[in-house]
XYZ file of C-alpha atoms in Angstrom:
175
model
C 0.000 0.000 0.000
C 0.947 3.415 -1.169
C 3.427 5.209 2.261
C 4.926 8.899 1.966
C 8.625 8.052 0.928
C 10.189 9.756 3.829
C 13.712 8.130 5.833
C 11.672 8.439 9.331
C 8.908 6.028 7.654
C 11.422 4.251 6.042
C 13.121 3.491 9.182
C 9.775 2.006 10.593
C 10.772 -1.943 10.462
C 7.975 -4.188 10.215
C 5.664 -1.370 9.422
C 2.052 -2.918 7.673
C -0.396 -0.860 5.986
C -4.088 -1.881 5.593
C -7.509 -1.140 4.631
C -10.433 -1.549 7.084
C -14.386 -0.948 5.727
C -16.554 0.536 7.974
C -19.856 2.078 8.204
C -21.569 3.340 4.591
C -18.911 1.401 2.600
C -16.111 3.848 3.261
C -12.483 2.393 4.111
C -9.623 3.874 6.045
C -6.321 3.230 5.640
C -4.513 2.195 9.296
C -0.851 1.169 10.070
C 0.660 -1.331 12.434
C 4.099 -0.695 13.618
C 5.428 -3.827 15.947
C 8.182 -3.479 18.136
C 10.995 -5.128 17.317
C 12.329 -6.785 20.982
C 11.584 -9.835 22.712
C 8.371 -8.826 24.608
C 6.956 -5.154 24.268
C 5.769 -3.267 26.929
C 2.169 -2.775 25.461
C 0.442 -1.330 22.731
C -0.144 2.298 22.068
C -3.460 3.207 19.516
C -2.827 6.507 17.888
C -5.471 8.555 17.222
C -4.301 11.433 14.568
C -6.146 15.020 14.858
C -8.085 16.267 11.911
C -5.956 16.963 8.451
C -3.074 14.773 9.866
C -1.649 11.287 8.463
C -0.068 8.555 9.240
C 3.413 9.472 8.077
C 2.955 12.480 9.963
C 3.470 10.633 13.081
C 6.555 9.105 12.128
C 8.868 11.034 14.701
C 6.364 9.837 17.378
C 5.940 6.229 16.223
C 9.732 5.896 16.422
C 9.769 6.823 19.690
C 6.754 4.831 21.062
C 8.433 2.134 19.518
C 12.081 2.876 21.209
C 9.931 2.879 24.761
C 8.974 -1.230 23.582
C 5.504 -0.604 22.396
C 3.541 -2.039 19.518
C 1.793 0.940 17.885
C -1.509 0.928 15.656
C -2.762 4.097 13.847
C -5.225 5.615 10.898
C -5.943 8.420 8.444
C -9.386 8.731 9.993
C -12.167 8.759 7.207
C -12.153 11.576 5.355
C -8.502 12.273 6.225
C -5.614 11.495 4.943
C -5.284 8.719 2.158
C -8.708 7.170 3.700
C -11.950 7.353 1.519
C -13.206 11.309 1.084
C -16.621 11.659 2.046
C -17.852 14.209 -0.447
C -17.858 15.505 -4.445
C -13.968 16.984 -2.920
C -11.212 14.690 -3.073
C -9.048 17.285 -1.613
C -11.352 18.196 1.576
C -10.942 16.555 5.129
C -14.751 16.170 6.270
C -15.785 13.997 8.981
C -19.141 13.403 9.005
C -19.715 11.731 12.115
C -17.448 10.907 15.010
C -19.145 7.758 16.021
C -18.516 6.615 12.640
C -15.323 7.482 13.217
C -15.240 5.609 16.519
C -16.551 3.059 14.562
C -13.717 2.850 12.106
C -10.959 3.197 14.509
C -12.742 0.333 16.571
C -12.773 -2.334 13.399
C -8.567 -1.163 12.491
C -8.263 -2.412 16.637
C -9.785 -5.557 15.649
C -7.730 -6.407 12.432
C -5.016 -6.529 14.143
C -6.181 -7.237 18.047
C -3.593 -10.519 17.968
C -1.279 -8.126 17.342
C -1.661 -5.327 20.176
C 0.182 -7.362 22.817
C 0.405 -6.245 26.314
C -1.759 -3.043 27.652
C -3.463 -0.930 24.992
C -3.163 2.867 25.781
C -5.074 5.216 23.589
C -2.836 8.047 22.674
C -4.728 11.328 20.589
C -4.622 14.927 19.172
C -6.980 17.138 18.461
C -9.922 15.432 16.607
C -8.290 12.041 17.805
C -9.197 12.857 21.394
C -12.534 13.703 20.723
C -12.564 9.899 18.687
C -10.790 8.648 21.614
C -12.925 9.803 24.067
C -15.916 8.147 22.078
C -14.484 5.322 22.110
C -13.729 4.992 25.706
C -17.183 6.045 26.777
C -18.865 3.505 24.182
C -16.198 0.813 25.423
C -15.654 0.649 21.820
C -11.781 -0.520 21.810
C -11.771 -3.125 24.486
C -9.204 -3.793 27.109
C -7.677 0.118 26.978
C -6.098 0.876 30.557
C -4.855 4.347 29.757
C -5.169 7.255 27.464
C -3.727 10.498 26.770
C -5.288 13.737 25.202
C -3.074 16.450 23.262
C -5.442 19.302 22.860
C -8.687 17.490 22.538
C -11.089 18.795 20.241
C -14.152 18.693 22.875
C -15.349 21.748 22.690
C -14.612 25.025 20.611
C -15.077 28.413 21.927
C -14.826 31.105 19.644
C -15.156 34.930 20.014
C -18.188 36.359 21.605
C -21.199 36.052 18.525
C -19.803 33.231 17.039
C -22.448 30.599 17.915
C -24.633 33.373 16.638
C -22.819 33.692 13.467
C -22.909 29.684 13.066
C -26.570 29.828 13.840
C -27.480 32.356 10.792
C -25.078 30.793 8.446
C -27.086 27.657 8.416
C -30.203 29.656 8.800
C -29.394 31.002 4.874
C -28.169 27.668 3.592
C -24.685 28.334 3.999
C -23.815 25.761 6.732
C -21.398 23.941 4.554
Protein backbone atom coordinates (compact mmCIF):
# COMPACT_ATOMS: atom_id res chain seq x y z
CA UNK A 1 0.00 0.00 0.00
CA UNK A 2 0.95 3.42 -1.17
CA UNK A 3 3.43 5.21 2.26
CA UNK A 4 4.93 8.90 1.97
CA UNK A 5 8.63 8.05 0.93
CA UNK A 6 10.19 9.76 3.83
CA UNK A 7 13.71 8.13 5.83
CA UNK A 8 11.67 8.44 9.33
CA UNK A 9 8.91 6.03 7.65
CA UNK A 10 11.42 4.25 6.04
CA UNK A 11 13.12 3.49 9.18
CA UNK A 12 9.77 2.01 10.59
CA UNK A 13 10.77 -1.94 10.46
CA UNK A 14 7.98 -4.19 10.21
CA UNK A 15 5.66 -1.37 9.42
CA UNK A 16 2.05 -2.92 7.67
CA UNK A 17 -0.40 -0.86 5.99
CA UNK A 18 -4.09 -1.88 5.59
CA UNK A 19 -7.51 -1.14 4.63
CA UNK A 20 -10.43 -1.55 7.08
CA UNK A 21 -14.39 -0.95 5.73
CA UNK A 22 -16.55 0.54 7.97
CA UNK A 23 -19.86 2.08 8.20
CA UNK A 24 -21.57 3.34 4.59
CA UNK A 25 -18.91 1.40 2.60
CA UNK A 26 -16.11 3.85 3.26
CA UNK A 27 -12.48 2.39 4.11
CA UNK A 28 -9.62 3.87 6.04
CA UNK A 29 -6.32 3.23 5.64
CA UNK A 30 -4.51 2.19 9.30
CA UNK A 31 -0.85 1.17 10.07
CA UNK A 32 0.66 -1.33 12.43
CA UNK A 33 4.10 -0.70 13.62
CA UNK A 34 5.43 -3.83 15.95
CA UNK A 35 8.18 -3.48 18.14
CA UNK A 36 11.00 -5.13 17.32
CA UNK A 37 12.33 -6.78 20.98
CA UNK A 38 11.58 -9.83 22.71
CA UNK A 39 8.37 -8.83 24.61
CA UNK A 40 6.96 -5.15 24.27
CA UNK A 41 5.77 -3.27 26.93
CA UNK A 42 2.17 -2.78 25.46
CA UNK A 43 0.44 -1.33 22.73
CA UNK A 44 -0.14 2.30 22.07
CA UNK A 45 -3.46 3.21 19.52
CA UNK A 46 -2.83 6.51 17.89
CA UNK A 47 -5.47 8.56 17.22
CA UNK A 48 -4.30 11.43 14.57
CA UNK A 49 -6.15 15.02 14.86
CA UNK A 50 -8.09 16.27 11.91
CA UNK A 51 -5.96 16.96 8.45
CA UNK A 52 -3.07 14.77 9.87
CA UNK A 53 -1.65 11.29 8.46
CA UNK A 54 -0.07 8.55 9.24
CA UNK A 55 3.41 9.47 8.08
CA UNK A 56 2.96 12.48 9.96
CA UNK A 57 3.47 10.63 13.08
CA UNK A 58 6.56 9.11 12.13
CA UNK A 59 8.87 11.03 14.70
CA UNK A 60 6.36 9.84 17.38
CA UNK A 61 5.94 6.23 16.22
CA UNK A 62 9.73 5.90 16.42
CA UNK A 63 9.77 6.82 19.69
CA UNK A 64 6.75 4.83 21.06
CA UNK A 65 8.43 2.13 19.52
CA UNK A 66 12.08 2.88 21.21
CA UNK A 67 9.93 2.88 24.76
CA UNK A 68 8.97 -1.23 23.58
CA UNK A 69 5.50 -0.60 22.40
CA UNK A 70 3.54 -2.04 19.52
CA UNK A 71 1.79 0.94 17.88
CA UNK A 72 -1.51 0.93 15.66
CA UNK A 73 -2.76 4.10 13.85
CA UNK A 74 -5.23 5.61 10.90
CA UNK A 75 -5.94 8.42 8.44
CA UNK A 76 -9.39 8.73 9.99
CA UNK A 77 -12.17 8.76 7.21
CA UNK A 78 -12.15 11.58 5.36
CA UNK A 79 -8.50 12.27 6.22
CA UNK A 80 -5.61 11.50 4.94
CA UNK A 81 -5.28 8.72 2.16
CA UNK A 82 -8.71 7.17 3.70
CA UNK A 83 -11.95 7.35 1.52
CA UNK A 84 -13.21 11.31 1.08
CA UNK A 85 -16.62 11.66 2.05
CA UNK A 86 -17.85 14.21 -0.45
CA UNK A 87 -17.86 15.50 -4.44
CA UNK A 88 -13.97 16.98 -2.92
CA UNK A 89 -11.21 14.69 -3.07
CA UNK A 90 -9.05 17.29 -1.61
CA UNK A 91 -11.35 18.20 1.58
CA UNK A 92 -10.94 16.56 5.13
CA UNK A 93 -14.75 16.17 6.27
CA UNK A 94 -15.78 14.00 8.98
CA UNK A 95 -19.14 13.40 9.01
CA UNK A 96 -19.71 11.73 12.12
CA UNK A 97 -17.45 10.91 15.01
CA UNK A 98 -19.15 7.76 16.02
CA UNK A 99 -18.52 6.62 12.64
CA UNK A 100 -15.32 7.48 13.22
CA UNK A 101 -15.24 5.61 16.52
CA UNK A 102 -16.55 3.06 14.56
CA UNK A 103 -13.72 2.85 12.11
CA UNK A 104 -10.96 3.20 14.51
CA UNK A 105 -12.74 0.33 16.57
CA UNK A 106 -12.77 -2.33 13.40
CA UNK A 107 -8.57 -1.16 12.49
CA UNK A 108 -8.26 -2.41 16.64
CA UNK A 109 -9.78 -5.56 15.65
CA UNK A 110 -7.73 -6.41 12.43
CA UNK A 111 -5.02 -6.53 14.14
CA UNK A 112 -6.18 -7.24 18.05
CA UNK A 113 -3.59 -10.52 17.97
CA UNK A 114 -1.28 -8.13 17.34
CA UNK A 115 -1.66 -5.33 20.18
CA UNK A 116 0.18 -7.36 22.82
CA UNK A 117 0.41 -6.24 26.31
CA UNK A 118 -1.76 -3.04 27.65
CA UNK A 119 -3.46 -0.93 24.99
CA UNK A 120 -3.16 2.87 25.78
CA UNK A 121 -5.07 5.22 23.59
CA UNK A 122 -2.84 8.05 22.67
CA UNK A 123 -4.73 11.33 20.59
CA UNK A 124 -4.62 14.93 19.17
CA UNK A 125 -6.98 17.14 18.46
CA UNK A 126 -9.92 15.43 16.61
CA UNK A 127 -8.29 12.04 17.80
CA UNK A 128 -9.20 12.86 21.39
CA UNK A 129 -12.53 13.70 20.72
CA UNK A 130 -12.56 9.90 18.69
CA UNK A 131 -10.79 8.65 21.61
CA UNK A 132 -12.93 9.80 24.07
CA UNK A 133 -15.92 8.15 22.08
CA UNK A 134 -14.48 5.32 22.11
CA UNK A 135 -13.73 4.99 25.71
CA UNK A 136 -17.18 6.05 26.78
CA UNK A 137 -18.87 3.51 24.18
CA UNK A 138 -16.20 0.81 25.42
CA UNK A 139 -15.65 0.65 21.82
CA UNK A 140 -11.78 -0.52 21.81
CA UNK A 141 -11.77 -3.13 24.49
CA UNK A 142 -9.20 -3.79 27.11
CA UNK A 143 -7.68 0.12 26.98
CA UNK A 144 -6.10 0.88 30.56
CA UNK A 145 -4.86 4.35 29.76
CA UNK A 146 -5.17 7.26 27.46
CA UNK A 147 -3.73 10.50 26.77
CA UNK A 148 -5.29 13.74 25.20
CA UNK A 149 -3.07 16.45 23.26
CA UNK A 150 -5.44 19.30 22.86
CA UNK A 151 -8.69 17.49 22.54
CA UNK A 152 -11.09 18.79 20.24
CA UNK A 153 -14.15 18.69 22.87
CA UNK A 154 -15.35 21.75 22.69
CA UNK A 155 -14.61 25.03 20.61
CA UNK A 156 -15.08 28.41 21.93
CA UNK A 157 -14.83 31.11 19.64
CA UNK A 158 -15.16 34.93 20.01
CA UNK A 159 -18.19 36.36 21.61
CA UNK A 160 -21.20 36.05 18.52
CA UNK A 161 -19.80 33.23 17.04
CA UNK A 162 -22.45 30.60 17.91
CA UNK A 163 -24.63 33.37 16.64
CA UNK A 164 -22.82 33.69 13.47
CA UNK A 165 -22.91 29.68 13.07
CA UNK A 166 -26.57 29.83 13.84
CA UNK A 167 -27.48 32.36 10.79
CA UNK A 168 -25.08 30.79 8.45
CA UNK A 169 -27.09 27.66 8.42
CA UNK A 170 -30.20 29.66 8.80
CA UNK A 171 -29.39 31.00 4.87
CA UNK A 172 -28.17 27.67 3.59
CA UNK A 173 -24.69 28.33 4.00
CA UNK A 174 -23.81 25.76 6.73
CA UNK A 175 -21.40 23.94 4.55
Amino acid sequence: MQVVQDPLVAALLGLETFRVLGPDDITIRAAFVPYQGDKPRGSVILAPGRTEYIEKYAETISDLLARGFNVLTVDHRGQGWSDRLGATAHAGHLDSFAKATDHMARAVAAVSDKLTGKRILLSHSMGGTICLEALLTNAIPNVVGAAFSAPMWGILGPPGMGLLAKSLVATGKGK
